[in-house]
Short mmCIF file of C-alpha atoms and ligand atoms in Angstrom, two decimals:
data_model
loop_
_atom_site.label_atom_id
_atom_site.label_comp_id
_atom_site.label_asym_id
_atom_site.label_seq_id
_atom_site.Cartn_x
_atom_site.Cartn_y
_atom_site.Cartn_z
CA MET A 1 115.21 90.75 137.99
CA LEU A 2 113.14 93.89 137.76
CA ALA A 3 111.00 93.07 140.77
CA HIS A 4 110.12 96.69 141.54
CA GLU A 5 109.24 97.38 137.91
CA GLU A 6 107.63 94.04 137.21
CA CYS A 7 104.18 95.47 137.22
CA TYR A 8 104.45 98.99 136.09
CA VAL A 9 101.59 98.06 133.78
CA GLY A 10 98.73 96.29 135.53
CA ARG A 11 97.22 93.97 132.96
CA SER A 12 93.69 92.62 132.65
CA VAL A 13 93.98 88.94 133.58
CA LEU A 14 91.53 86.04 133.44
CA VAL A 15 92.30 82.74 135.19
CA THR A 16 89.98 79.84 134.39
CA GLY A 17 89.25 77.63 137.38
CA GLY A 18 90.66 80.36 139.58
CA ASN A 19 88.26 79.69 142.43
CA ARG A 20 90.48 77.08 144.13
CA GLY A 21 93.71 75.09 143.96
CA ILE A 22 96.49 76.09 141.60
CA GLY A 23 94.23 78.55 139.74
CA LEU A 24 93.43 80.45 142.93
CA ALA A 25 97.13 80.65 143.87
CA ILE A 26 97.89 81.97 140.36
CA ALA A 27 95.10 84.55 140.62
CA ARG A 28 96.31 85.74 144.03
CA GLY A 29 99.92 85.91 142.83
CA LEU A 30 98.99 88.02 139.82
CA ALA A 31 96.75 90.29 141.91
CA ASP A 32 99.62 90.79 144.38
CA ALA A 33 101.80 91.79 141.42
CA GLY A 34 99.37 94.61 140.67
CA HIS A 35 97.30 93.12 137.86
CA LYS A 36 93.50 93.32 137.55
CA VAL A 37 92.49 89.70 138.01
CA ALA A 38 89.23 87.92 137.22
CA VAL A 39 88.58 84.23 137.77
CA THR A 40 86.01 81.81 136.42
CA HIS A 41 84.07 79.57 138.75
CA ARG A 42 81.24 77.10 138.21
CA GLY A 43 78.88 78.36 140.90
CA SER A 44 81.08 78.50 144.01
CA GLY A 45 81.23 82.30 143.76
CA ALA A 46 84.29 84.52 143.59
CA PRO A 47 87.06 84.07 146.15
CA GLU A 48 87.39 87.03 148.51
CA GLY A 49 88.93 90.08 146.84
CA LEU A 50 88.79 88.72 143.28
CA PHE A 51 86.32 89.44 140.50
CA GLY A 52 84.45 86.26 139.60
CA VAL A 53 82.51 85.22 136.52
CA GLN A 54 80.57 82.00 136.19
CA ALA A 55 81.59 79.82 133.26
CA ASP A 56 82.05 76.20 132.38
CA VAL A 57 84.86 75.93 129.83
CA THR A 58 82.98 73.19 127.98
CA ASP A 59 80.35 75.78 126.95
CA ALA A 60 81.35 78.44 124.39
CA GLU A 61 78.29 80.61 125.15
CA GLN A 62 79.10 80.74 128.86
CA ILE A 63 82.70 81.63 127.98
CA ASP A 64 81.57 84.46 125.71
CA ALA A 65 79.26 85.84 128.43
CA ALA A 66 82.07 85.62 131.00
CA PHE A 67 84.52 87.46 128.75
CA LYS A 68 81.93 90.22 128.19
CA GLN A 69 81.61 90.70 131.96
CA VAL A 70 85.38 90.78 132.41
CA GLU A 71 85.74 93.27 129.55
CA GLN A 72 83.17 95.57 131.17
CA HIS A 73 84.77 95.27 134.57
CA GLN A 74 88.48 95.60 133.78
CA GLY A 75 88.95 95.84 130.01
CA PRO A 76 89.81 93.20 127.40
CA VAL A 77 91.71 90.17 128.67
CA GLU A 78 95.42 90.69 128.05
CA VAL A 79 96.74 87.74 130.07
CA LEU A 80 94.79 84.50 129.79
CA VAL A 81 95.69 81.70 132.18
CA SER A 82 93.98 78.53 131.00
CA ASN A 83 94.07 76.44 134.15
CA ALA A 84 90.69 74.72 134.52
CA GLY A 85 91.11 70.98 134.35
CA ILE A 86 89.87 67.60 135.49
CA ASN A 87 91.12 64.04 135.56
CA ASP A 88 89.27 60.73 135.41
CA ASP A 89 91.90 58.03 135.66
CA THR A 90 91.49 54.41 134.68
CA LEU A 91 93.39 51.93 132.54
CA LEU A 92 92.78 52.11 128.80
CA MET A 93 91.01 48.74 128.73
CA ARG A 94 88.38 50.15 131.09
CA MET A 95 88.26 53.73 129.82
CA SER A 96 84.97 54.53 128.10
CA GLU A 97 84.87 56.87 125.14
CA GLU A 98 82.82 59.23 127.30
CA GLN A 99 85.59 59.29 129.95
CA PHE A 100 88.14 60.08 127.27
CA THR A 101 86.21 62.80 125.49
CA ARG A 102 84.94 64.44 128.70
CA VAL A 103 88.48 65.02 129.97
CA VAL A 104 89.74 66.20 126.58
CA ASP A 105 86.71 68.49 126.21
CA ALA A 106 87.40 70.22 129.54
CA ASN A 107 91.20 70.32 129.47
CA LEU A 108 92.07 70.77 125.79
CA THR A 109 88.98 71.92 123.88
CA GLY A 110 88.19 74.21 126.83
CA ALA A 111 91.61 75.81 126.44
CA TYR A 112 90.99 76.24 122.71
CA ARG A 113 87.63 77.90 123.43
CA VAL A 114 88.99 80.48 125.87
CA ALA A 115 92.12 81.13 123.80
CA LYS A 116 90.04 81.75 120.69
CA ARG A 117 87.76 84.16 122.54
CA ALA A 118 90.73 86.03 124.02
CA SER A 119 92.77 86.22 120.82
CA ARG A 120 90.75 88.82 118.93
CA ASN A 121 91.20 91.50 121.58
CA MET A 122 94.86 90.61 122.09
CA LEU A 123 95.34 91.18 118.35
CA ARG A 124 93.46 94.49 118.54
CA GLY A 125 95.52 95.54 121.56
CA LYS A 126 98.76 94.35 119.94
CA TRP A 127 99.77 92.65 123.18
CA GLY A 128 98.90 89.35 124.82
CA ARG A 129 100.01 86.47 127.01
CA PHE A 130 98.57 82.96 126.82
CA ILE A 131 99.63 80.71 129.68
CA PHE A 132 98.40 77.12 129.58
CA VAL A 133 98.56 74.91 132.67
CA SER A 134 99.56 71.49 131.40
CA SER A 135 101.20 68.73 133.48
CA VAL A 136 104.34 66.64 133.71
CA ILE A 137 102.02 63.79 132.69
CA GLY A 138 101.45 65.40 129.29
CA LEU A 139 105.13 64.85 128.52
CA SER A 140 105.93 61.63 130.37
CA GLY A 141 102.54 59.90 130.08
CA GLY A 142 100.91 58.18 133.01
CA ALA A 143 99.47 54.69 133.45
CA GLY A 144 95.71 55.07 133.72
CA GLN A 145 95.87 58.59 132.32
CA VAL A 146 95.49 58.21 128.55
CA ASN A 147 92.73 60.85 128.51
CA TYR A 148 94.48 63.29 130.84
CA ALA A 149 97.93 62.90 129.23
CA ALA A 150 96.48 63.37 125.73
CA SER A 151 94.71 66.57 126.82
CA LYS A 152 97.81 67.96 128.53
CA ALA A 153 100.17 67.06 125.66
CA GLY A 154 97.70 68.75 123.32
CA LEU A 155 98.19 72.05 125.14
CA VAL A 156 101.82 72.09 124.03
CA GLY A 157 100.68 71.86 120.41
CA VAL A 158 98.12 74.60 120.98
CA ALA A 159 100.66 76.96 122.59
CA ARG A 160 103.34 76.37 119.98
CA SER A 161 100.90 76.88 117.13
CA LEU A 162 99.72 80.14 118.70
CA THR A 163 103.36 81.18 119.04
CA ARG A 164 103.77 80.71 115.29
CA GLU A 165 100.44 82.38 114.44
CA LEU A 166 100.69 85.36 116.76
CA GLY A 167 104.30 85.66 117.89
CA SER A 168 105.05 88.60 115.61
CA ARG A 169 102.16 90.58 117.16
CA ASN A 170 103.71 90.93 120.60
CA ILE A 171 101.77 87.94 121.84
CA THR A 172 103.37 85.00 123.63
CA ALA A 173 101.97 81.54 124.34
CA ASN A 174 103.67 79.36 126.91
CA VAL A 175 102.99 76.24 128.90
CA VAL A 176 103.59 75.54 132.57
CA ALA A 177 103.95 71.86 133.40
CA PRO A 178 103.48 71.26 137.13
CA GLY A 179 104.49 68.02 138.77
CA PHE A 180 102.87 66.83 141.99
CA ILE A 181 101.23 69.86 143.61
CA VAL A 182 99.23 69.59 146.84
CA THR A 183 95.59 70.41 145.94
CA ASP A 184 92.17 68.73 145.99
CA MET A 185 93.18 66.89 142.80
CA THR A 186 96.18 65.16 144.38
CA ASN A 187 94.47 64.75 147.76
CA GLU A 188 92.23 62.23 146.03
CA LEU A 189 95.18 59.86 145.48
CA THR A 190 95.75 56.90 147.78
CA GLU A 191 98.59 56.95 150.31
CA ASP A 192 100.45 54.37 148.19
CA GLN A 193 100.12 56.51 145.06
CA ARG A 194 101.38 59.55 146.96
CA LYS A 195 104.40 57.65 148.32
CA ALA A 196 105.23 56.25 144.87
CA ALA A 197 105.11 59.76 143.38
CA LEU A 198 107.30 61.18 146.15
CA ALA A 199 109.97 58.54 145.53
CA GLN A 200 110.33 59.84 141.96
CA ILE A 201 110.75 63.53 142.82
CA PRO A 202 114.41 64.63 143.01
CA SER A 203 113.52 67.59 145.24
CA GLY A 204 112.16 65.07 147.76
CA ARG A 205 108.88 66.84 148.41
CA TYR A 206 105.56 67.73 146.82
CA GLY A 207 105.09 71.18 145.31
CA GLU A 208 102.94 74.05 146.52
CA ALA A 209 100.40 75.86 144.35
CA ALA A 210 102.23 79.11 145.12
CA GLU A 211 105.32 77.70 143.40
CA VAL A 212 103.37 77.28 140.16
CA ALA A 213 101.94 80.77 140.66
CA GLY A 214 105.45 82.25 140.82
CA VAL A 215 106.33 80.88 137.39
CA VAL A 216 103.05 82.10 135.90
CA ARG A 217 103.71 85.51 137.40
CA PHE A 218 107.08 85.55 135.63
CA LEU A 219 105.48 84.53 132.30
CA ALA A 220 102.98 87.38 132.62
CA SER A 221 105.70 89.91 133.42
CA ASP A 222 107.73 92.07 131.06
CA ASP A 223 110.80 90.00 131.95
CA ALA A 224 109.27 87.14 129.92
CA ALA A 225 108.60 89.15 126.74
CA TYR A 226 110.99 86.97 124.70
CA VAL A 227 109.89 83.62 126.15
CA ASN A 228 107.57 82.12 123.54
CA GLY A 229 106.41 78.56 122.86
CA ALA A 230 108.23 77.34 125.96
CA VAL A 231 107.26 74.54 128.31
CA LEU A 232 108.34 75.38 131.84
CA PRO A 233 108.34 72.47 134.27
CA VAL A 234 107.51 73.21 137.91
CA ASP A 235 108.01 69.72 139.21
CA GLY A 236 111.02 69.42 141.51
CA GLY A 237 112.83 67.57 138.72
CA LEU A 238 110.18 64.86 138.34
CA GLY A 239 109.98 65.18 134.55
CA MET A 240 113.62 65.93 133.76
CA GLY A 241 114.75 64.82 130.35
CA HIS A 242 112.11 65.98 127.94
P1 LIG B 301 91.52 71.27 141.43
O1 LIG B 301 90.74 70.01 141.19
O2 LIG B 301 91.88 71.67 142.80
O3 LIG B 301 90.79 72.51 140.69
C1 LIG B 301 90.35 72.38 139.38
C2 LIG B 301 89.80 73.71 138.94
O4 LIG B 301 89.35 73.59 137.58
C3 LIG B 301 88.59 74.13 139.76
O5 LIG B 301 88.58 75.53 139.87
C4 LIG B 301 87.44 73.64 138.90
O6 LIG B 301 86.23 74.35 139.11
C5 LIG B 301 87.99 73.98 137.52
N1 LIG B 301 87.28 73.27 136.47
C6 LIG B 301 87.26 71.94 136.23
N2 LIG B 301 86.49 71.68 135.16
C7 LIG B 301 86.01 72.86 134.72
C8 LIG B 301 85.17 73.25 133.67
N3 LIG B 301 84.62 72.36 132.83
N4 LIG B 301 84.89 74.56 133.50
C9 LIG B 301 85.41 75.47 134.33
N5 LIG B 301 86.21 75.18 135.36
C10 LIG B 301 86.51 73.88 135.55
O7 LIG B 301 92.83 71.08 140.54
P2 LIG B 301 94.29 71.72 140.65
O8 LIG B 301 94.22 73.08 141.21
O9 LIG B 301 95.18 70.71 141.23
O10 LIG B 301 94.62 71.78 139.08
C11 LIG B 301 94.58 72.98 138.32
C12 LIG B 301 95.21 72.68 136.98
O11 LIG B 301 96.55 72.22 137.19
C13 LIG B 301 94.49 71.56 136.22
O12 LIG B 301 94.48 71.86 134.84
C14 LIG B 301 95.37 70.34 136.49
O13 LIG B 301 95.25 69.39 135.48
C15 LIG B 301 96.73 70.99 136.54
N6 LIG B 301 97.74 70.21 137.25
C16 LIG B 301 97.60 69.90 138.56
C17 LIG B 301 98.59 69.17 139.21
C18 LIG B 301 98.53 68.81 140.65
O14 LIG B 301 99.44 68.08 141.12
N7 LIG B 301 97.57 69.26 141.42
C19 LIG B 301 99.77 68.70 138.48
C20 LIG B 301 99.83 69.09 137.11
C21 LIG B 301 98.83 69.82 136.54
P3 LIG B 301 85.17 73.84 140.26
O15 LIG B 301 85.66 74.38 141.56
O16 LIG B 301 83.90 74.44 139.80
O17 LIG B 301 85.18 72.34 140.21
#
């Protein structure tokens, strides 16, 4: 491990949904490693000490405007962490088409939009890192989560296609697949749902956002230069086997 050298180059980083939860932990972890970190938010403002740009990932014009601000502030985005995401769980029989497409639009099409906008400058700069925050659910599926699981599984296809398109240009595209991480998203679950999830986790505990951030920090570092098209679980063993 080249901890002391990890960040001899501070990269220009953008984390979508970096104003809270896992995204904020990722942004703080990358800033601590010496990178120049910007985050998107949807009106909450920038977290203390981080550069914030307002953008909803369902809107390509807002994304373009946000990238322009980041480029002016810290240079073209070299490390893109596509983290923004939502869920809207219900069984298939009850899931409206709007519920399905809204989740896919934010989680999957949103990732496509930001990746597309970032790619041209990564190509120009002959260096880039795409890191997509998926979920254990994208690989294992989840009852009541057809929309969410489809969006998260789709990110694997996006990352692996980018690896094939851009891998020879010094650009990597990887996926992080968190398990049960304590954030606002999981705090919405009922006590019974939380207990049922815990019973399935070999590590015997929920994960912390900082533990996802550590893996993202590795993927952004020079140590991960030859890791491409990978799906890295951060789930205490919950999803073992895929
Ligand atoms: P939170 O609900 O705590 O945070 C979600 C973040 O995404 C917020 O910053 C939110 O912004 C942002 N966001 C949502 N929709 C949009 C949008 N349309 N445009 C821009 N930003 C948006 O979730 P987590 O921190 O728990 O989750 C972060 C990521 O990790 C998600 O992709 C989630 O699916 C994934 N994940 C989470 C797990 C967990 O156990 N918590 C497990 C596996 C994956 P705002 O503050 O404006 O709402």
